[in-house]
C-alpha positions in Angstrom: -14.0 -19.8 -34.7 -13.9 -21.5 -38.0 -11.1 -24.0 -38.5 -9.3 -22.0 -41.2 -9.2 -18.9 -39.1 -7.8 -21.0 -36.2 -5.1 -22.4 -38.3 -4.1 -18.9 -39.6 -4.1 -17.5 -36.0 -1.8 -20.2 -34.6 0.6 -19.9 -37.6 0.7 -16.1 -37.0 1.3 -16.5 -33.4 4.0 -19.1 -33.9 5.8 -16.8 -36.3 5.6 -13.9 -34.0 6.9 -16.0 -31.1 9.8 -17.2 -33.2 10.7 -13.5 -34.2 10.5 -12.2 -30.6 14.2 -12.8 -29.5 15.2 -10.9 -32.6 13.1 -7.8 -31.7 14.6 -4.8 -30.0 13.0 -5.2 -26.6 14.9 -3.3 -23.8 14.1 -2.4 -20.3 14.3 1.1 -18.9 16.9 2.2 -16.4 15.4 2.2 -13.0 15.6 5.3 -10.7 14.6 4.7 -7.0 13.5 8.2 -6.1 11.5 11.0 -7.8 14.0 13.5 -6.2 16.7 12.1 -8.5 14.8 13.2 -11.7 16.3 16.6 -12.0 19.8 15.2 -11.6 19.1 12.8 -14.3 17.9 15.5 -16.7 21.0 17.6 -16.0 23.2 14.6 -16.7 21.4 14.2 -20.1 21.8 18.0 -20.8 18.0 18.5 -21.0 16.8 21.9 -20.1 13.1 21.8 -21.0 10.5 19.0 -20.3 6.8 18.4 -20.7 5.2 16.9 -17.6 2.2 14.8 -18.6 -0.2 14.1 -15.7 -3.8 14.5 -14.5 -5.6 17.2 -12.7 -6.3 15.1 -9.6 -2.6 14.4 -9.0 -1.6 18.0 -9.7 -4.4 19.6 -7.6 -3.6 17.4 -4.7 0.0 18.5 -4.7 1.6 15.2 -5.5 3.6 16.7 -8.5 4.6 19.8 -6.6 8.0 18.4 -5.2 9.1 17.4 -8.6 8.0 20.6 -10.3 9.9 22.6 -7.5 13.0 20.5 -7.9 13.1 21.0 -11.7 12.6 24.7 -11.0 15.6 24.8 -8.6 17.8 23.1 -11.2 16.9 25.5 -13.9 14.9 23.0 -16.0 11.9 24.5 -17.6 8.7 22.5 -17.0 5.6 22.8 -19.1 2.7 20.9 -17.7 -0.3 19.1 -19.4 -2.7 17.9 -16.6 -5.7 17.2 -18.7 -5.2 13.5 -19.1 -8.5 11.6 -18.4 -8.7 8.0 -17.1 -8.9 6.5 -20.6 -6.7 8.9 -22.5 -8.1 10.1 -25.7 -6.7 11.3 -29.1 -7.8 14.7 -28.0 -5.6 14.5 -24.9 -2.7 13.5 -27.0 -3.1 16.4 -29.4 -3.5 18.9 -26.6 -0.4 17.7 -24.9 1.5 17.6 -28.2 0.7 21.2 -28.8 2.1 22.2 -25.4 5.2 20.2 -26.0 5.9 21.9 -29.4 4.9 25.4 -28.1 7.3 25.1 -25.2 10.1 23.5 -27.1 10.3 20.5 -24.8 13.2 18.2 -25.2 11.9 15.3 -23.1 8.6 14.0 -21.6 7.9 13.0 -18.0 4.9 10.9 -17.6 3.7 11.2 -13.9 0.7 9.1 -12.9 -1.0 6.0 -13.7 -1.2 4.0 -16.9 -3.3 6.8 -18.5 -0.7 9.5 -18.1 2.1 7.2 -19.3 0.0 6.0 -22.3 -0.8 9.6 -23.2 2.8 10.6 -22.9 4.0 7.7 -25.2 1.4 8.7 -27.8 2.6 12.3 -27.5 6.2 11.1 -28.2 4.9 9.1 -31.2 3.3 12.2 -32.6 6.4 14.3 -32.1 8.4 11.5 -34.0 5.8 11.4 -36.8 4.3 14.9 -37.1 2.5 14.0 -40.3 0.6 10.9 -39.0 -2.5 10.9 -36.9 -2.6 8.9 -33.7 -5.2 6.5 -35.3 -2.7 5.8 -38.1 -0.2 4.6 -35.6 -2.4 2.0 -33.8 -1.5 -1.6 -34.0 1.9 -3.3 -34.2 5.2 -1.7 -35.1 3.9 1.5 -36.6 6.3 3.8 -34.7 9.9 3.0 -35.7 11.4 6.3 -35.2 12.9 7.1 -31.7 10.6 9.3 -29.6 11.9 12.1 -27.3 13.4 10.9 -24.0 10.6 9.5 -21.9 10.8 9.2 -18.1 7.9 7.3 -16.4 7.0 7.9 -12.8 4.2 5.5 -11.9 1.8 6.5 -9.1 0.0 3.2 -9.3 1.2 -0.3 -9.1 -0.7 -1.9 -12.0 -0.4 -1.1 -15.7 3.3 -1.7 -15.9 3.3 0.9 -18.7 6.6 2.2 -17.4 8.2 -0.8 -19.0 5.9 -2.0 -21.8 5.8 -1.4 -25.5 2.1 -0.5 -25.3 0.0 2.6 -25.2 -3.7 2.3 -25.0 -5.7 5.2 -26.5 -9.4 5.9 -27.0 -11.0 7.5 -30.0 -13.9 9.1 -28.2 -15.7 10.0 -31.4 -16.3 6.3 -32.4 -16.0 5.0 -28.9 -13.2 2.7 -29.8 -10.2 1.9 -27.6 -7.1 0.5 -29.2 -3.4 -0.3 -28.6 -0.2 1.0 -30.1 2.6 -1.5 -29.8 6.0 -0.4 -30.6 9.5 -1.0 -28.9 10.3 2.7 -29.2 7.5 3.5 -26.8 9.3 1.8 -23.9 10.4 4.6 -21.5 14.1 5.2 -21.2 13.9 5.6 -17.4 11.4 4.3 -14.9 11.3 6.0 -11.4 9.9 3.3 -9.0 9.4 5.5 -5.9 6.8 3.9 -3.3 6.3 7.4 -1.7 4.3 8.7 -4.7 1.9 5.8 -4.3 1.1 6.4 -0.7 -2.0 8.6 -1.3 -3.4 6.3 -3.9 -7.0 5.7 -2.9 -7.9 2.1 -1.7 -10.3 1.5 -4.6 -7.5 2.4 -7.2 -4.9 0.4 -5.2 -7.3 -2.6 -5.6 -8.1 -2.3 -9.2 -4.6 -1.3 -10.5 -3.1 -4.1 -8.4 -5.5 -6.6 -10.0 -4.6 -5.2 -13.4 -1.0 -6.2 -12.7 -2.2 -9.6 -11.6 -4.1 -9.9 -15.0 -0.9 -9.1 -16.8 1.0 -11.9 -15.0 -1.7 -14.4 -15.4 -2.3 -13.8 -19.2 1.5 -13.7 -19.8 1.8 -17.1 -18.1 -1.2 -19.0 -19.5 -0.7 -17.9 -23.2 1.1 -20.0 -25.8 4.1 -17.6 -26.3 5.7 -17.9 -22.8 9.4 -18.3 -22.3 11.4 -19.5 -19.2 12.0 -15.8 -18.4 8.3 -14.6 -18.7 7.1 -17.7 -16.7 9.6 -16.9 -13.9 8.6 -13.2 -13.8 4.9 -14.1 -13.9 5.2 -16.4 -11.0 7.2 -13.8 -9.0 4.7 -11.1 -9.7 1.7 -13.4 -8.7 3.3 -14.3 -5.3 4.1 -10.5 -4.6 0.6 -9.5 -5.5 -1.2 -12.2 -3.4 1.1 -11.3 -0.5 0.9 -7.5 -0.6 -2.2 -6.1 -2.4 -4.6 -6.4 0.5 -1.9 -4.9 2.9 -1.5 -1.9 0.4 -5.3 -1.6 0.1 -5.8 -1.4 4.0 -2.8 0.6 4.7 -1.6 2.8 1.8 1.4 4.1 3.7 2.9 0.7 4.2 6.2 1.2 2.4 7.1 -2.5 2.0 3.7 -3.4 0.5 3.8 -0.4 -1.9 7.4 -1.2 -2.9 6.5 -4.8 -3.6 3.6 -3.9 -5.6 5.6 -1.6 -7.8 8.0 -4.4 -8.3 5.2 -6.8 -9.2 3.7 -4.3 -11.7 7.1 -3.7 -13.3 7.9 -7.5 -13.8 4.5 -8.4 -14.9 4.8 -5.6 -17.5 8.0 -7.2 -18.8 6.3 -10.6 -18.9 3.3 -9.5 -21.0 5.3 -7.3 -23.2 7.2 -10.4 -24.3 4.5 -13.1 -24.0 1.4 -10.9 -24.7 -2.0 -10.9 -23.1 -5.4 -12.3 -24.0 -9.1 -12.1 -24.2 -9.4 -10.5 -20.7 -7.5 -7.4 -22.1 -9.3 -7.3 -25.4 -12.8 -7.3 -23.9 -11.7 -4.8 -21.2 -10.4 -2.5 -23.8 -13.8 -2.5 -25.7 -15.7 -1.8 -22.4 -13.4 1.1 -21.7 -13.8 2.5 -25.2 -17.7 2.2 -25.2 -18.4 3.2 -21.5 -15.2 4.7 -20.2 -14.9 1.9 -17.6 -11.4 2.1 -16.1 -9.1 -0.6 -17.5 -8.0 -2.1 -14.1 -11.5 -2.3 -13.0 -12.7 -4.0 -16.2 -9.8 -6.6 -16.0 -10.6 -7.2 -12.3 -14.1 -8.1 -13.0 -13.4 -10.1 -16.2 -10.5 -12.1 -15.0 -12.2 -15.0 -13.2 -15.0 -15.2 -15.7 -12.6 -15.5 -18.8 -10.3 -17.9 -16.9 -13.2 -20.1 -16.1 -14.3 -20.1 -19.8 -10.8 -21.3 -20.9 -11.6 -24.5 -19.1 -9.3 -27.5 -19.1 -6.9 -25.7 -21.6 -5.5 -23.7 -18.6 -5.9 -26.1 -15.6 -2.4 -27.2 -15.5 -1.0 -23.6 -15.7 -3.5 -22.1 -13.3 -2.6 -24.9 -10.9 1.0 -23.8 -10.9 -0.1 -20.2 -10.4 -2.3 -21.2 -7.5 0.8 -22.9 -5.9 2.8 -19.7 -6.3 0.0 -17.7 -4.8 -0.2 -20.0 -1.8 -3.8 -21.1 -2.4 -3.2 -24.7 -3.7 -0.7 -27.5 -3.1 1.1 -30.0 -5.4 -1.2 -32.7 -4.2 -4.2 -31.0 -5.7 -5.3 -32.1 -9.2 -4.8 -29.4 -12.0 -8.6 -28.9 -12.1 -8.9 -28.4 -8.3 -5.8 -26.1 -8.4 -7.3 -24.0 -11.2 -10.6 -23.7 -9.5 -8.9 -22.7 -6.2 -7.0 -20.0 -8.0 -10.1 -18.5 -9.8 -12.0 -18.7 -6.5 -9.1 -16.9 -4.7 -9.3 -14.0 -7.3 -13.0 -13.7 -6.6 -12.5 -13.6 -2.9 -9.8 -10.8 -3.2 -12.1 -8.8 -5.4 -14.9 -9.2 -2.8 -12.6 -8.3 0.1 -11.5 -5.1 -1.8 -15.1 -4.2 -2.8 -14.6 -4.7 -6.4 -18.0 -5.3 -8.1 -19.0 -8.6 -9.9 -20.8 -6.7 -12.7 -21.3 -3.3 -14.4 -24.4 -1.2 -14.8 -25.3 0.5 -18.0 -24.2 -2.1 -20.5 -26.6 -2.2 -23.4 -27.5 -5.4 -25.2 -27.4 -3.5 -28.6 -23.8 -2.4 -28.0 -22.5 -6.0 -27.4 -22.0 -7.2 -31.0 -19.9 -4.2 -31.9 -17.8 -4.4 -28.7 -17.2 -8.0 -29.3 -16.1 -7.2 -32.9 -13.6 -4.7 -31.5 -12.2 -7.3 -29.0 -12.1 -9.9 -31.8 -10.1 -7.6 -34.1 -7.7 -6.6 -31.3 -7.0 -10.1 -30.1 -7.1 -12.3 -33.2 -4.7 -13.4 -34.6 -2.1 -11.5 -32.4 -2.9 -12.7 -28.9 -1.6 -16.2 -28.2 -4.6 -17.2 -26.1 -5.0 -20.8 -24.8 -8.4 -21.1 -26.4 -9.4 -19.3 -29.6 -12.8 -17.5 -29.7 -14.3 -15.3 -32.4 -16.7 -12.3 -31.9 -19.8 -14.3 -31.5 -18.1 -16.4 -28.9 -16.7 -13.3 -27.0 -20.2 -11.8 -26.7 -20.9 -14.1 -23.7 -18.4 -12.1 -21.6 -20.4 -9.0 -21.9 -23.5 -10.6 -20.8 -21.8 -12.1 -17.8 -20.5 -8.8 -16.5 -23.8 -7.0 -17.1 -25.7 -6.3 -13.8 -29.0 -7.3 -15.5 -27.7 -10.7 -16.0 -27.3 -11.2 -12.3 -30.9 -10.4 -11.6 
């Protein structure tokens, strides 16, 4: 990256960090059981809701208990279950039409990050009926309050139940982007481990590593605070201690509860301290090839951390100590290497691949430009890189580069 752009990026990030304490960040009210959702709605005098979920969850009957509870409490429930793994503008518009047609007063997001992101964007479209989703991408474009949003995460990963972010894909131009607005934080988050019991091992692994990515990037960036560092360290310890147990035994309530807690607090940490190039590159891969976000983050994380080099050695050493894979007596470089290796070993034990098939060399420059535009100057990364420098990551996660 050229020197003038570096200076501009760091000045921008410093200004944003200074303004952060003045911004209206809030945390949702936590509910500990899905069964209490109907009671909450009655308390709020809400009689009609839109349930945003996906067809897999609905067809497997995971949403049925909630739907029946709403029915018994005379709360009308319209359902949109067309959300795809990387929610699209089309998904948002379809769900919005259902919401308007059924006169829904609130929105329940039931599922992983995709359902929550879709529901957030629906809320934004309701608040701004004359703006397209694409017109609301970026930072602080949604200032009006959206309808009451209740998030019920069925994965422990994205932290979307507590974040300002919604990630949407424009499938026509194969571009994945973020909407970052404080109004998108759900009003309520239902952290119920029982709805995560049936999550398949592969998704348990990749969504859990997604949460780890949030905690790591929040910690190593240049906009950390005492609070976000504390939350990141707690999340990293919880994930290292519980993710493989949840992967191997999905009905382990303690492990599932701890992973939900980790995803939640990692979400708070990255909402306040932001993420970095792992996310930016992962979003571009998701937009171009529909690679699930958690999977992309899992594969990219050790590669990007390695590329940051000595700029993160000290911080990664502290994370390694929190994770229990290093000691105070290690040098920062050794501690950082042990942490990166521990991530690779977790990926391997949970059958997460090291690379992706289908990445085309001719697509790489455009994806790198998307990642550059998303990350710079906003993300307070430890080491700045431009589009040309970011191209190396796409080569490193391509299966043909391993041959």
